Short mmCIF file of C-alpha atoms and ligand atoms in Angstrom, two decimals:
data_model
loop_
_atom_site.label_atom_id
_atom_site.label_comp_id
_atom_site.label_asym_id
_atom_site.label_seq_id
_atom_site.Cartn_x
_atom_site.Cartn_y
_atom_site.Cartn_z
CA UNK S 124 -79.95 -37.78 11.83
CA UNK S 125 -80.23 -41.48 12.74
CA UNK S 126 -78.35 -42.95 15.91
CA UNK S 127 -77.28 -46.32 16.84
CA UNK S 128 -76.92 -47.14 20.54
CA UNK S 129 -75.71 -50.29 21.76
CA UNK S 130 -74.58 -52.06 25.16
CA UNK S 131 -72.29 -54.98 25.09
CA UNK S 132 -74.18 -58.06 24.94
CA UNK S 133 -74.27 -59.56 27.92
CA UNK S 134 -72.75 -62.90 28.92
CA UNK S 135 -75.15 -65.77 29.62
CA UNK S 136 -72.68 -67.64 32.22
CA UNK S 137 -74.17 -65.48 35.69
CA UNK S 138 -77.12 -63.80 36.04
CA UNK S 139 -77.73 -59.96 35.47
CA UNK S 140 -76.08 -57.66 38.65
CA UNK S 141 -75.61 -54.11 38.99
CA UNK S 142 -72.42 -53.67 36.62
CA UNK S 143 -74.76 -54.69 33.56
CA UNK S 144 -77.44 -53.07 34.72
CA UNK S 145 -74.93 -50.00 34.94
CA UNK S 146 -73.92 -49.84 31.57
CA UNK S 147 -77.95 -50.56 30.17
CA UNK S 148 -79.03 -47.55 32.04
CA UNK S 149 -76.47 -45.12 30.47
CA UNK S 150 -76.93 -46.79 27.01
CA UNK S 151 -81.10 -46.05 27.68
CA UNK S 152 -80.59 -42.81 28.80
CA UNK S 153 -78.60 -41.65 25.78
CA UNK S 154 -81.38 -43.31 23.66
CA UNK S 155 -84.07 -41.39 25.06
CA UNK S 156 -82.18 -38.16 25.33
CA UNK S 157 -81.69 -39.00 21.33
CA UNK S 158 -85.51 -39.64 20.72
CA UNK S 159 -86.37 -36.32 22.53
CA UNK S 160 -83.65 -34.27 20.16
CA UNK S 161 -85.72 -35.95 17.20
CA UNK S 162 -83.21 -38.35 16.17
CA UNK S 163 -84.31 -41.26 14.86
CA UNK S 164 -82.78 -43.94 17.16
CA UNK S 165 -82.47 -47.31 17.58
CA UNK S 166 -81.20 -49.34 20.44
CA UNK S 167 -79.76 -52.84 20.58
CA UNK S 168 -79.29 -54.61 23.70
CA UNK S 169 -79.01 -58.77 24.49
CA UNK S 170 -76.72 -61.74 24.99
CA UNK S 171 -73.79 -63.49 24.01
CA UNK S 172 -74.35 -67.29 24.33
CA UNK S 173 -71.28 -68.81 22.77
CA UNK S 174 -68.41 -69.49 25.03
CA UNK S 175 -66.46 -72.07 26.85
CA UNK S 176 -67.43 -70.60 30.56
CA UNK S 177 -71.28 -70.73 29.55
CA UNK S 178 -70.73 -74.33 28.98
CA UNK S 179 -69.34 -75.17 31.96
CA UNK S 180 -71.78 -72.83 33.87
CA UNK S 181 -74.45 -74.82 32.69
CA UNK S 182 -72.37 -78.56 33.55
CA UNK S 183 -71.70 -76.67 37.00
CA UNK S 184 -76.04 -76.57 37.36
CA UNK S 185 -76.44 -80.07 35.59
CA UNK S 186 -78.39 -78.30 32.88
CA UNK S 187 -78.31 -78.66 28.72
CA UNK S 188 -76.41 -75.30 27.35
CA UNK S 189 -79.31 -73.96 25.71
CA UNK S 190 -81.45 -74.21 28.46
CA UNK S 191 -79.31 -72.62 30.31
CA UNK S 192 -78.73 -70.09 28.12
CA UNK S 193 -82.03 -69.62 27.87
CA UNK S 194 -82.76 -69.32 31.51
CA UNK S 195 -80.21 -66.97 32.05
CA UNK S 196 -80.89 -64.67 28.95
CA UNK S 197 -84.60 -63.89 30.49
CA UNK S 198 -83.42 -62.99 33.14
CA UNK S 199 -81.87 -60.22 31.63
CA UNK S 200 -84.82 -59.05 29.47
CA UNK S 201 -86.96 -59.32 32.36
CA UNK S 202 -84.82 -57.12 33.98
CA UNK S 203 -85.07 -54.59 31.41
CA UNK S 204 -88.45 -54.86 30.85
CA UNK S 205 -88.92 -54.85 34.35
CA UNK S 206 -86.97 -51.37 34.42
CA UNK S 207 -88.89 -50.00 31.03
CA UNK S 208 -84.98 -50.04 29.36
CA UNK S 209 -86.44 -48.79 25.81
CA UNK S 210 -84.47 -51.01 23.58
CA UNK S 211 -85.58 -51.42 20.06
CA UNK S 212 -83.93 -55.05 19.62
CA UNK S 213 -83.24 -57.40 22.44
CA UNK S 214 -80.89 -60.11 20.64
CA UNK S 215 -79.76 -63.31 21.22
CA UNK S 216 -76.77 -64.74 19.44
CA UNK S 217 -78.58 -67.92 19.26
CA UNK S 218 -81.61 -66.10 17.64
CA UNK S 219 -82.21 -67.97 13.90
CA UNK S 220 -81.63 -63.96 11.88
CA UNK S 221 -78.73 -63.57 13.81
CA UNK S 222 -77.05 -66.92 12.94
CA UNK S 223 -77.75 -65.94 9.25
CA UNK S 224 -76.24 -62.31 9.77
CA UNK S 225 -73.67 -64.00 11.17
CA UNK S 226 -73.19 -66.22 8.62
CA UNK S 227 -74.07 -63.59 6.03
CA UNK S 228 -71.17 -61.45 6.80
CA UNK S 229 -68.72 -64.11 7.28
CA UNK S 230 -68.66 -65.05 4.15
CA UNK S 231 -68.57 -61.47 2.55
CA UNK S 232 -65.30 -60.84 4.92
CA UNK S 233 -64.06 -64.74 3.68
CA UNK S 234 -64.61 -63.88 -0.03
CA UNK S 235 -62.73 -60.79 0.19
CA UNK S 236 -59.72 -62.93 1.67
CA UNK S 237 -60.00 -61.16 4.83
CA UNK S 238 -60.25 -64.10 6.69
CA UNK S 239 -58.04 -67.08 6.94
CA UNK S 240 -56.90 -70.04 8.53
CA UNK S 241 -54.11 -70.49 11.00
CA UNK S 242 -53.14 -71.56 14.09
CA UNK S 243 -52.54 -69.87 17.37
CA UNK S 244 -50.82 -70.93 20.82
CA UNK S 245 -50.76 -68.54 24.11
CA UNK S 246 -51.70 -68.06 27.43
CA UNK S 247 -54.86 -68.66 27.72
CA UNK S 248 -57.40 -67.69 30.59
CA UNK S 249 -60.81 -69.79 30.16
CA UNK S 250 -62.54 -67.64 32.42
CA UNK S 251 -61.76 -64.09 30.75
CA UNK S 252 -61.57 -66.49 27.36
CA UNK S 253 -58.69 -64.38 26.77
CA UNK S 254 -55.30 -64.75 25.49
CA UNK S 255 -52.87 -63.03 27.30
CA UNK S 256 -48.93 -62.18 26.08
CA UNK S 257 -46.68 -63.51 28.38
CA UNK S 258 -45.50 -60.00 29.53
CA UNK S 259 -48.82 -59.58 31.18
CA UNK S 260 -49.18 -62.69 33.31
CA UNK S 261 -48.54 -62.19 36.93
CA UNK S 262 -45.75 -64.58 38.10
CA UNK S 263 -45.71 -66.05 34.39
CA UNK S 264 -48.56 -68.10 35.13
CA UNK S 265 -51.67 -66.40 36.34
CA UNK S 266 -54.28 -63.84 34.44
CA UNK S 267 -53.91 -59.95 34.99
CA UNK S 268 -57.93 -59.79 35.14
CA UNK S 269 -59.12 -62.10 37.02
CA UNK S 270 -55.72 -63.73 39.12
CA UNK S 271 -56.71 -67.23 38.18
CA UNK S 272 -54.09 -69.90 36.57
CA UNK S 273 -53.96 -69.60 32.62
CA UNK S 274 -53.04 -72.75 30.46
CA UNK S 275 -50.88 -73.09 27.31
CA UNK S 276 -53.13 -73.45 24.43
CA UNK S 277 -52.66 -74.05 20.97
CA UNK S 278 -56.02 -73.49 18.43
CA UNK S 279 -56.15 -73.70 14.72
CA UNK S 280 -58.82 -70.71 14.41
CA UNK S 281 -59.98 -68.19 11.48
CA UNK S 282 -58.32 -64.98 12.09
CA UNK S 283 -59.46 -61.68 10.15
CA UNK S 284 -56.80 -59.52 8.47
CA UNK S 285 -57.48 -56.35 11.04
CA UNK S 286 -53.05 -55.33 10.05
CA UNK S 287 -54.78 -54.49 6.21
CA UNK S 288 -56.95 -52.06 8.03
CA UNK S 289 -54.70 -49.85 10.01
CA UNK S 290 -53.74 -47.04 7.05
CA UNK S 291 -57.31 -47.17 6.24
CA UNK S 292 -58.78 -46.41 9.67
CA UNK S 293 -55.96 -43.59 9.92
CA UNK S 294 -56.94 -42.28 6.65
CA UNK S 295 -60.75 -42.51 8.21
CA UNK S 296 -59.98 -40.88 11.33
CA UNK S 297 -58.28 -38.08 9.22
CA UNK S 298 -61.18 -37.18 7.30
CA UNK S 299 -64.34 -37.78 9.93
CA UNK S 300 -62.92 -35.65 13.03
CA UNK S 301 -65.92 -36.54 15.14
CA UNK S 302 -65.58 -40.56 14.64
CA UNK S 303 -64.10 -40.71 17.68
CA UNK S 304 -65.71 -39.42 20.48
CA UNK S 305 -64.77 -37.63 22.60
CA UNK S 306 -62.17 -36.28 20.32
CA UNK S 307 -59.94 -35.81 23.51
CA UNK S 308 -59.39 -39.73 23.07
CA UNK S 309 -58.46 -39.61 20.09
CA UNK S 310 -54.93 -39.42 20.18
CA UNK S 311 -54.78 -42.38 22.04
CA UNK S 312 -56.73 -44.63 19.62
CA UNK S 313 -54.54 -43.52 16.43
CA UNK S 314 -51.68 -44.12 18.45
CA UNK S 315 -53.35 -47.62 19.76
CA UNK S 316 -53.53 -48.64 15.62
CA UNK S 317 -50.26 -46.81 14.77
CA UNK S 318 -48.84 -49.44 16.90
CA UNK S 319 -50.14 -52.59 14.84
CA UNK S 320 -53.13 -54.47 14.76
CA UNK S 321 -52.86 -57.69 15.23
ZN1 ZN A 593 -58.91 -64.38 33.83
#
């Protein structure tokens, strides 16, 4: 059987502290507890480097965005390397393959008319880069994660038709009783589509 293991990818805005590090320890020992079952395994680990808050990280330390990114994103591998994290793939998503990957499946998802163009306008927290409904704000202004002030902002973005998908990741669910793991949780993500996908 062949296993793929992944951690998040990391944002570039702050160095690597103890909550990645966290996360890239459980995803390396389940990797190595794979290779030692005889699984053939691999294990992806690296950065995101697109987003407004890396940006103005790197304007906060008078430095190009790349650079930065760059700076930052080592000191993440080093970190791993530094703690022998056995990672098959450590990827950037400013690496050349993955901008054609990228790219790649964009336009499969594009020709299928799963993805469009439209606009969107909502709360808006540039630190979490997260829209939040208004139900969610504390004191109609300020972001549930992270308490700071959100702004009203209106985008025109691609969206990707996840609605199409819901009777077809029920259906899947149905007939692949161990996709979701553990299957105690798995009541709660059928119900999580059952209620829309927006
Ligand atoms: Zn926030």
């Amino acid at each position: 059987m062949s296993k793929y293991i992944t951690t998040p990818i990391y944002y570039v805005n702050g160095e690597a502290h103890i909550g990645h590090a966290y996360t890239t320890f459980i995803a390396d020992t389940t990797a190595r507890y794979e290779r030692l079952k005889g699984n053939e395994t691999y294990f992806l680990t690296g950065t995101d480097e697109h987003g407004q808050k890396i940006e103005e990280s790197a304007q906060k330390h008078g430095k190009d965005t790349q650079i930065f990114a760059n700076e930052i994103s080592a000191t993440f591998k080093d970190l791993w390397d530094e703690f022998e994290i056995s990672y098959s793939k450590f990827i950037r998503t400013t690496d050349k393959d993955h901008m054609a990957g990228v790219q790649k499946a964009f336009l499969k998802m594009f020709d299928k008319g799963d993805i469009y163009k439209d606009f969107y306008e909502g709360h808006y927290c540039v630190s979490c880069e997260t829209f939040f409904p208004e139900t969610q704000l504390l004191d109609a202004e300020f972001c549930p994660d992270c308490g700071r002030s959100t702004s009203i902002v209106k985008e025109e973005s691609y969206f990707f038709k996840l609605s199409e998908y819901e009777d077809k990741l029920l259906k899947h669910y149905e007939d692949n009783p161990d996709f979701i793991m553990p299957r105690s949780r798995a009541n709660e993500v059928k119900n999580f589509v059952k209620g829309g996908l927006r």
